[in-house]
Coordinates of C-alpha atoms in Angstrom, one line a residue:
M287 CA 127.3 104.7 -64.7
S288 CA 125.8 102.1 -62.3
S289 CA 123.8 99.2 -63.5
T290 CA 120.6 97.8 -61.9
G291 CA 118.3 94.9 -62.6
L292 CA 114.7 95.7 -63.6
A293 CA 111.9 93.3 -64.6
A294 CA 110.8 94.6 -68.0
T295 CA 107.1 94.6 -68.8
Q296 CA 105.7 92.5 -71.6
S297 CA 105.1 95.6 -73.7
E298 CA 108.8 96.6 -73.5
S299 CA 109.9 93.6 -75.5
P300 CA 110.2 94.4 -79.2
R301 CA 109.2 90.8 -80.1
R302 CA 106.3 90.5 -77.7
G303 CA 103.7 90.6 -80.4
K304 CA 105.4 88.0 -82.5
W305 CA 105.6 85.6 -79.5
K306 CA 102.0 86.1 -78.6
R307 CA 100.8 85.3 -82.1
S308 CA 103.0 82.2 -82.1
R309 CA 101.6 81.0 -78.8
H310 CA 98.0 81.4 -80.0
S311 CA 98.8 79.5 -83.2
K312 CA 100.2 76.6 -81.2
K313 CA 97.1 76.6 -78.9
R314 CA 94.8 76.5 -81.9
A315 CA 96.8 73.6 -83.4
R316 CA 96.6 71.6 -80.2
A317 CA 92.8 72.2 -80.0
T318 CA 92.3 71.1 -83.6
A319 CA 94.3 67.9 -83.0
A320 CA 92.3 67.1 -79.9
D321 CA 89.0 67.6 -81.7
T322 CA 90.2 65.3 -84.6
A323 CA 91.2 62.6 -82.1
A324 CA 87.8 62.7 -80.4
A325 CA 86.0 62.4 -83.7
T326 CA 88.2 59.5 -84.8
A327 CA 87.5 57.7 -81.5
A328 CA 83.8 58.2 -81.9
A329 CA 83.8 56.8 -85.4
S330 CA 85.6 53.7 -84.3
G331 CA 83.8 53.2 -81.1
S332 CA 87.0 52.5 -79.3
V333 CA 87.8 53.2 -75.7
V334 CA 89.9 56.3 -75.3
S335 CA 91.9 57.2 -72.2
E336 CA 92.6 60.9 -72.1
H337 CA 95.5 61.7 -69.8
A338 CA 94.6 65.0 -68.3
S339 CA 95.7 64.5 -64.8
S340 CA 96.9 67.4 -62.8
S341 CA 100.4 65.9 -62.3
G342 CA 101.1 65.8 -66.1
A343 CA 102.4 62.8 -68.1
S344 CA 105.8 62.7 -66.2
S345 CA 106.4 61.9 -62.6
A346 CA 109.6 64.0 -62.5
V347 CA 109.6 67.1 -60.4
S348 CA 109.4 70.2 -62.6
S349 CA 112.0 73.0 -62.3
P350 CA 111.0 76.1 -60.4
I351 CA 109.6 78.9 -62.5
R352 CA 111.7 82.1 -62.7
W353 CA 110.8 85.5 -64.1
P354 CA 113.6 86.8 -66.4
L355 CA 115.2 90.1 -65.4
L356 CA 116.8 92.2 -68.1
C357 CA 119.8 94.3 -66.8
R358 CA 119.7 97.7 -68.5
T359 CA 122.2 100.6 -68.0
V360 CA 121.0 103.7 -66.2
I361 CA 121.9 106.7 -68.4
G362 CA 120.4 109.5 -66.3
E363 CA 117.3 110.9 -64.6
D364 CA 114.3 112.7 -65.9
A365 CA 112.8 115.9 -64.5
S366 CA 111.0 114.2 -61.7
G367 CA 114.1 112.3 -60.6
R368 CA 113.2 108.9 -62.0
K369 CA 115.9 106.8 -63.6
V370 CA 116.2 106.7 -67.3
F371 CA 117.4 103.4 -68.9
E372 CA 119.2 102.6 -72.0
P373 CA 116.6 102.1 -74.9
F374 CA 116.2 98.6 -76.3
I375 CA 117.3 99.7 -79.7
K376 CA 120.8 100.5 -78.4
M377 CA 121.2 97.2 -76.5
D378 CA 123.0 94.1 -77.7
P379 CA 120.6 92.2 -80.0
K380 CA 121.8 88.9 -78.7
L381 CA 120.9 90.0 -75.2
V382 CA 117.4 91.1 -76.2
D383 CA 116.9 87.8 -78.1
A384 CA 117.9 85.9 -75.0
Y385 CA 115.5 87.9 -72.9
D386 CA 112.7 87.3 -75.4
E387 CA 113.3 83.6 -75.4
L388 CA 113.3 83.4 -71.6
T389 CA 110.2 85.5 -71.4
S390 CA 108.4 83.2 -73.9
K391 CA 109.5 80.1 -71.9
Y392 CA 108.2 81.7 -68.7
H393 CA 104.8 82.4 -70.1
E394 CA 104.6 78.9 -71.6
K395 CA 105.4 77.3 -68.2
R396 CA 103.1 79.7 -66.4
G397 CA 100.3 78.7 -68.9
R398 CA 100.9 75.0 -68.1
Q399 CA 100.8 75.8 -64.3
L400 CA 97.4 77.5 -64.7
K401 CA 96.0 74.4 -66.3
L402 CA 96.6 72.4 -63.1
V403 CA 93.3 71.5 -61.5
T404 CA 94.5 73.2 -58.3
L405 CA 95.1 76.6 -60.0
H406 CA 92.7 76.6 -62.9
Q407 CA 89.6 78.8 -62.3
H408 CA 86.5 77.9 -64.2
E409 CA 85.0 80.6 -66.4
S410 CA 81.8 80.7 -64.4
Q411 CA 81.0 80.4 -60.7
S412 CA 78.4 78.0 -59.3
C413 CA 75.3 78.9 -57.5
M414 CA 76.9 77.6 -54.2
L415 CA 78.5 81.1 -53.8
K416 CA 75.2 82.9 -53.7
Q417 CA 74.5 84.9 -50.6
E418 CA 71.3 83.1 -49.8
L419 CA 73.1 79.8 -49.5
V420 CA 75.6 81.0 -47.0
P421 CA 73.8 79.6 -43.9
T422 CA 73.7 76.1 -45.4
R423 CA 76.6 76.2 -47.8
E424 CA 78.8 73.8 -45.9
S425 CA 76.2 71.0 -45.6
A426 CA 74.8 71.7 -49.1
T427 CA 78.3 71.5 -50.6
K428 CA 78.9 68.1 -49.0
T429 CA 75.6 66.9 -50.3
V430 CA 76.2 68.1 -53.9
L431 CA 79.8 66.8 -54.0
K432 CA 78.7 63.3 -52.8
A433 CA 76.0 63.1 -55.4
A434 CA 78.4 64.4 -58.1
K435 CA 80.4 61.2 -57.8
G436 CA 77.7 59.4 -59.7
V437 CA 76.9 62.2 -62.3
M438 CA 78.7 61.7 -65.6
G439 CA 78.8 63.2 -69.1
L440 CA 77.6 61.4 -72.2
S441 CA 78.2 62.1 -75.9
S442 CA 76.5 60.6 -78.9
Y443 CA 78.0 60.3 -82.4
V444 CA 76.6 59.4 -85.8
D445 CA 79.2 58.6 -88.5
G446 CA 81.9 60.1 -86.4
R447 CA 80.0 63.4 -85.9
L448 CA 78.9 64.7 -82.6
L449 CA 75.1 64.5 -82.3
K450 CA 74.4 65.6 -78.7
Q451 CA 75.9 65.8 -75.2
T452 CA 73.9 65.2 -72.1
T453 CA 74.3 64.3 -68.4
G454 CA 73.5 60.9 -66.8
F455 CA 73.7 59.4 -63.4
L456 CA 74.4 56.0 -62.1
I457 CA 71.4 54.0 -60.7
D458 CA 73.1 50.6 -60.4
W459 CA 76.6 49.3 -60.2
N460 CA 77.9 45.8 -59.6
S461 CA 81.2 45.9 -57.7
E462 CA 82.2 42.4 -58.9
S463 CA 81.5 42.7 -62.6
K464 CA 82.3 46.4 -62.6
V465 CA 79.2 47.1 -64.8
G466 CA 76.8 49.9 -64.1
T467 CA 73.5 51.3 -65.4
L468 CA 73.2 54.9 -66.3
L469 CA 70.0 56.8 -66.6
T470 CA 69.8 59.8 -69.0
S471 CA 67.6 61.6 -71.4
A472 CA 66.7 59.8 -74.7
L473 CA 67.2 63.2 -76.3
L474 CA 70.8 62.1 -76.4
I475 CA 70.0 59.9 -79.4
R476 CA 67.1 62.1 -80.9
S477 CA 68.0 63.8 -84.1
K478 CA 64.8 65.7 -84.7
S479 CA 62.7 67.4 -81.9
P480 CA 59.2 68.7 -82.7
V481 CA 57.8 71.7 -80.9
D482 CA 54.7 69.8 -79.9
E483 CA 55.6 66.5 -78.2
W484 CA 52.1 65.1 -78.8
I485 CA 52.4 64.9 -82.6
G486 CA 55.0 62.1 -82.3
A487 CA 57.4 63.6 -84.9
G488 CA 60.6 63.0 -83.0
E489 CA 63.3 61.0 -84.8
Y490 CA 65.7 58.7 -82.8
I491 CA 68.9 57.0 -83.8
P492 CA 69.3 54.1 -81.3
E493 CA 72.3 52.8 -83.2
A494 CA 74.3 56.0 -82.5
E495 CA 77.7 55.6 -80.8
V496 CA 77.4 56.7 -77.2
H497 CA 80.4 57.4 -75.0
V498 CA 80.5 57.9 -71.3
H499 CA 83.0 60.3 -69.8
L500 CA 84.2 58.6 -66.5
L501 CA 85.3 60.6 -63.5
D502 CA 88.7 59.0 -63.0
R503 CA 92.0 60.8 -62.9
N504 CA 92.6 60.3 -66.6
D505 CA 89.1 61.4 -67.8
T506 CA 88.6 57.9 -69.4
I507 CA 86.0 57.6 -72.1
V508 CA 84.2 54.3 -72.6
A509 CA 81.6 53.0 -75.0
A510 CA 78.1 52.5 -73.7
E511 CA 75.5 49.9 -74.7
L512 CA 71.9 51.0 -75.1
L513 CA 69.7 48.9 -72.9
H514 CA 66.4 50.6 -73.5
Y515 CA 64.9 53.9 -74.5
D516 CA 61.3 55.2 -74.3
K517 CA 59.9 57.9 -76.6
N518 CA 57.0 58.9 -74.3
Y519 CA 59.1 59.7 -71.3
N520 CA 62.3 60.2 -73.2
L521 CA 64.2 58.0 -70.8
A522 CA 67.3 56.1 -71.9
L523 CA 69.2 53.4 -70.0
F524 CA 72.8 52.5 -70.8
K525 CA 75.1 49.7 -69.7
V526 CA 78.7 50.8 -69.1
G527 CA 81.8 49.3 -67.7
I528 CA 83.2 51.3 -64.7
S529 CA 86.4 49.9 -63.2
V530 CA 86.7 52.4 -60.4
S531 CA 84.4 52.6 -57.4
A532 CA 81.3 54.5 -58.3
E533 CA 78.5 56.3 -56.4
V534 CA 75.0 55.0 -57.1
L535 CA 72.4 57.7 -56.5
S536 CA 69.3 56.7 -54.6
F537 CA 65.8 58.0 -55.3
G538 CA 63.9 60.1 -52.7
S539 CA 60.3 60.5 -51.6
E540 CA 57.6 62.7 -53.1
L541 CA 58.3 66.3 -53.9
K542 CA 56.4 69.3 -52.6
F543 CA 55.8 72.4 -54.6
G544 CA 58.2 75.1 -53.5
Q545 CA 60.7 72.6 -52.2
E546 CA 64.4 73.6 -52.4
V547 CA 66.4 71.4 -54.7
F548 CA 69.7 71.3 -56.7
M549 CA 70.1 70.4 -60.3
L550 CA 73.4 68.7 -61.3
G551 CA 75.0 68.3 -64.7
R552 CA 78.3 68.0 -66.6
D553 CA 79.4 70.6 -69.2
K554 CA 81.4 69.7 -72.3
D555 CA 84.6 69.9 -70.3
L556 CA 83.2 67.6 -67.5
Y557 CA 83.0 70.5 -65.0
L558 CA 80.1 70.1 -62.6
N559 CA 77.2 72.4 -63.2
I560 CA 75.0 73.2 -60.2
G561 CA 71.6 74.8 -60.4
H562 CA 69.8 75.8 -57.3
G563 CA 66.1 76.6 -57.1
H564 CA 62.6 75.5 -56.1
V565 CA 59.9 73.3 -57.5
Q566 CA 57.5 75.7 -59.3
Y567 CA 53.8 75.7 -58.8
V568 CA 53.0 75.2 -62.5
G569 CA 52.1 72.4 -64.8
S570 CA 52.9 71.3 -68.4
N571 CA 51.8 73.4 -71.3
S572 CA 49.8 72.2 -74.2
Y573 CA 53.0 71.1 -76.1
E574 CA 54.5 69.1 -73.2
R575 CA 53.7 65.6 -71.9
H576 CA 51.8 65.2 -68.6
H577 CA 54.7 63.9 -66.5
Y578 CA 56.7 67.1 -66.1
M579 CA 57.3 69.2 -63.0
F580 CA 59.4 72.4 -63.3
L581 CA 62.2 74.4 -61.6
D582 CA 62.7 78.1 -61.4
C583 CA 66.4 77.9 -62.4
G584 CA 67.9 77.8 -65.9
L585 CA 69.1 74.7 -67.7
S586 CA 72.8 74.3 -67.8
E587 CA 74.9 73.4 -70.8
C588 CA 74.6 69.6 -71.5
G589 CA 72.3 69.5 -68.5
L590 CA 69.5 67.3 -70.0
G591 CA 69.4 63.9 -68.2
G592 CA 71.0 65.3 -65.0
P593 CA 69.5 64.5 -61.6
V594 CA 67.5 66.8 -59.4
I595 CA 68.4 66.2 -55.8
D596 CA 67.0 67.3 -52.5
L597 CA 69.0 68.6 -49.5
N598 CA 69.7 65.0 -48.4
G599 CA 71.2 64.2 -51.8
E600 CA 68.4 61.9 -52.9
V601 CA 67.2 62.0 -56.5
T602 CA 63.8 63.6 -56.8
G603 CA 63.7 63.8 -60.6
M604 CA 65.6 63.9 -63.9
V605 CA 65.8 67.1 -66.0
N606 CA 64.3 66.3 -69.4
S607 CA 63.0 69.6 -70.9
Q608 CA 64.6 72.8 -72.2
R609 CA 62.0 74.6 -70.0
T610 CA 63.8 73.1 -67.0
G611 CA 61.1 70.5 -66.8
F612 CA 61.9 67.3 -65.0
I613 CA 60.3 63.9 -64.5
P614 CA 59.6 63.4 -60.8
S615 CA 61.1 60.3 -59.1
S616 CA 57.7 58.8 -58.5
T617 CA 57.2 58.5 -62.2
I618 CA 60.8 57.4 -62.9
L619 CA 60.5 54.6 -60.3
K620 CA 57.3 53.3 -61.9
C621 CA 58.9 53.4 -65.3
L622 CA 62.0 51.5 -64.1
H623 CA 59.8 49.0 -62.4
M624 CA 57.8 48.4 -65.6
W625 CA 61.0 48.0 -67.7
K626 CA 62.4 45.4 -65.3
K627 CA 59.1 43.6 -65.2
F628 CA 58.0 43.7 -68.9
N629 CA 61.2 44.7 -70.7
C630 CA 59.4 47.8 -71.9
I631 CA 57.5 50.8 -70.4
P632 CA 53.9 50.3 -71.4
R633 CA 51.3 53.0 -70.6
L634 CA 47.7 53.8 -71.4
H635 CA 46.9 56.0 -74.4
I636 CA 43.9 57.9 -73.2
G637 CA 44.0 60.3 -76.1
V638 CA 43.4 63.5 -74.2
K639 CA 45.5 66.5 -73.2
F640 CA 44.8 68.0 -69.7
S641 CA 45.8 70.9 -67.5
A642 CA 45.3 71.2 -63.8
I643 CA 42.8 73.5 -62.1
K644 CA 45.1 74.0 -59.1
F645 CA 47.7 75.9 -61.2
L646 CA 45.3 78.5 -62.5
D647 CA 45.0 82.0 -61.1
P648 CA 42.8 81.9 -57.9
I649 CA 40.4 84.3 -59.6
Q650 CA 39.7 81.6 -62.3
I651 CA 39.6 78.8 -59.7
E652 CA 37.0 80.6 -57.7
A653 CA 34.9 81.2 -60.8
I654 CA 35.1 77.5 -61.7
Y655 CA 34.0 76.6 -58.2
R656 CA 31.0 79.0 -58.4
K657 CA 29.8 77.7 -61.7
C658 CA 30.7 74.0 -61.4
N659 CA 31.1 73.4 -57.7
I660 CA 34.6 71.9 -58.4
D661 CA 37.9 73.2 -57.2
E662 CA 40.2 70.3 -58.2
G663 CA 40.6 68.2 -61.2
L664 CA 41.9 68.3 -64.8
I665 CA 40.6 70.4 -67.5
V666 CA 40.3 68.8 -71.0
Q667 CA 42.4 70.9 -73.4
H668 CA 42.2 68.7 -76.4
V669 CA 40.6 65.4 -77.4
S670 CA 42.3 63.2 -80.0
E671 CA 40.3 62.6 -83.2
G672 CA 38.7 59.2 -83.2
S673 CA 39.6 58.3 -79.6
S674 CA 37.3 56.6 -77.2
A675 CA 37.1 59.8 -75.2
E676 CA 35.8 61.7 -78.3
R677 CA 33.3 58.9 -79.1
Q678 CA 32.0 59.1 -75.5
G679 CA 31.3 62.8 -75.8
I680 CA 34.2 64.2 -73.8
R681 CA 34.9 67.7 -75.1
T682 CA 37.4 70.5 -74.6
G683 CA 36.6 72.4 -71.4
D684 CA 35.1 69.4 -69.6
I685 CA 36.7 68.4 -66.3
L686 CA 38.2 65.0 -65.4
Q687 CA 37.7 64.5 -61.7
C688 CA 38.7 60.8 -61.2
C689 CA 39.8 57.6 -62.9
N690 CA 38.6 54.3 -61.5
G691 CA 37.4 56.1 -58.5
V692 CA 40.7 57.8 -57.7
Y693 CA 40.7 61.6 -57.6
M694 CA 43.7 63.6 -58.8
S695 CA 44.7 67.2 -59.0
T696 CA 47.7 67.2 -61.3
T697 CA 48.7 65.5 -64.6
V698 CA 51.6 63.8 -62.8
E699 CA 49.2 62.1 -60.5
L700 CA 47.1 61.0 -63.5
E701 CA 50.2 59.7 -65.3
N702 CA 51.2 57.6 -62.3
L703 CA 47.7 56.3 -61.9
L704 CA 47.5 55.2 -65.5
L705 CA 50.9 53.4 -65.1
E706 CA 49.4 51.5 -62.2
I707 CA 46.2 50.5 -64.1
C708 CA 48.4 49.4 -67.0
E709 CA 50.5 47.1 -64.7
E710 CA 47.4 45.6 -63.2
H711 CA 46.0 44.9 -66.6
L712 CA 49.2 43.1 -67.8
D713 CA 49.5 41.2 -64.6
K714 CA 46.1 39.5 -65.4
G715 CA 47.7 38.0 -68.5
N716 CA 46.7 40.6 -71.0
Q717 CA 49.1 41.6 -73.7
I718 CA 50.6 44.8 -75.1
D719 CA 48.3 46.6 -77.6
S720 CA 45.2 45.2 -75.9
N721 CA 42.5 47.5 -74.5
V722 CA 41.6 48.1 -70.9
E723 CA 38.4 49.8 -69.7
V724 CA 38.9 52.9 -67.6
Q725 CA 36.1 54.6 -65.7
A726 CA 36.4 58.4 -66.0
G727 CA 34.4 60.7 -63.8
I728 CA 33.6 63.6 -66.0
F729 CA 31.9 67.0 -65.4
H730 CA 30.4 68.3 -68.6
T731 CA 30.9 72.0 -68.4
R732 CA 28.3 72.9 -71.0
S733 CA 25.4 70.9 -69.5
G734 CA 26.6 71.1 -65.9
L735 CA 26.1 67.3 -65.4
N736 CA 28.4 64.8 -63.7
C737 CA 28.7 61.4 -65.4
T738 CA 30.9 58.3 -65.6
K739 CA 32.4 57.4 -68.9
N740 CA 33.7 53.9 -69.7
L741 CA 36.7 54.5 -72.0
A742 CA 38.3 51.7 -74.0
V743 CA 42.0 52.7 -73.6
K744 CA 44.9 51.0 -75.5
V745 CA 47.9 49.6 -73.6
S746 CA 51.0 50.4 -75.7
D747 CA 54.7 50.8 -75.4
S748 CA 54.8 53.1 -78.5
I749 CA 54.6 56.9 -78.4
E750 CA 51.2 58.4 -77.8
V751 CA 49.9 60.8 -80.5
V752 CA 47.1 63.1 -80.0
T753 CA 45.7 64.2 -83.3
R754 CA 43.7 67.3 -84.1
G755 CA 40.5 66.8 -85.9
V756 CA 40.2 68.6 -89.2
V757 CA 37.4 69.5 -91.6
H758 CA 38.3 69.4 -95.3
V759 CA 37.1 72.3 -97.3
G760 CA 37.0 72.0 -101.0
T761 CA 38.4 69.2 -103.1

């Protein structure tokens, strides 16, 4: 009988199942060890350097990979003329054991190969492969990859336990001191999140350990120092040491509704998440603060705090809501300016929730125009109990047309205007927690009259709470 070499399939090996179980057990053990190490590092606040480079820990050239061939004796042919080989059970057990060992080593080595950054395929594809991006894919890819150099992952820990993971981006970096400033969402250190942001029930843990996952070859993790966080805007600024050259993202100009943008983030494994969409023609709902704009793409894993960039790579906002709401760059820049100037982010607590007429169905906009002769402004949705607005007779359904003579059509425009009024008030030597008079142009929907209300509005750097008035029934 002649003998020929044939590559046996994995199912032909009598010990294949045993090897597979062993391999999975080892994989689970390695994962458990890695999780334990990360938790220990978080608890101690130490700097950890995770060597996960594509070249491995050794600089030596690895041996070539070889698929084992098991030589089996041909004992005949079947009815169709195909060769029939000697069954495994009749082969030399030592030969089968040697084959099993070589096969196991092959798959282990192949598994290590597939972890190389050049061969590993991420479990999901980015939006850059979508058909509609084909005409601009090359330029868009360059824009996204350039901005990604300044987009990092952050993790917060309390007593060694992971609290939350978000994305952040570099807004400042000193090449001499190697110290940078990261902007992210304050939700990174928030332990309790209410459904309604206006009730002020969120709980924050500013003393939480925060780690930044750098983008160097070794995936270095460094501790970050909290510089400031704001509960109204849910902005957080962290100081971090970055020894390698870093990309500082720059802020862009005003956004337009319908504008095409990209949303960037880092997942738990530091892979880049890319969202592609457009700025929606909608406003905040009754549970959300006034400073949000929205995208028509879904929020990625750990995406809160990530930048929204335009086609030129400039930051046009920061994602800060599970509804893919983001704070536009116009508001962020004003907040950063106030922080640098006053070491806090003070704002006016007007005590009223609004919604914009312009985002309504055109049928309703036309009806408002016919009845009120108004086609732009902000509709009063709720007035806080005991506020100056309530005392001045402003009620749900009325329309705010202007503040201090400035007309606005969105709540974002109102928010930015109130920040400007606040800064002017403090520049005159007034203090935090003082009152400033704001002239509000109001249309009373019930009476059909226009009037100007002088509201005594508090300047504060604490969170604004809008309370619902109640009537007590019984004892």
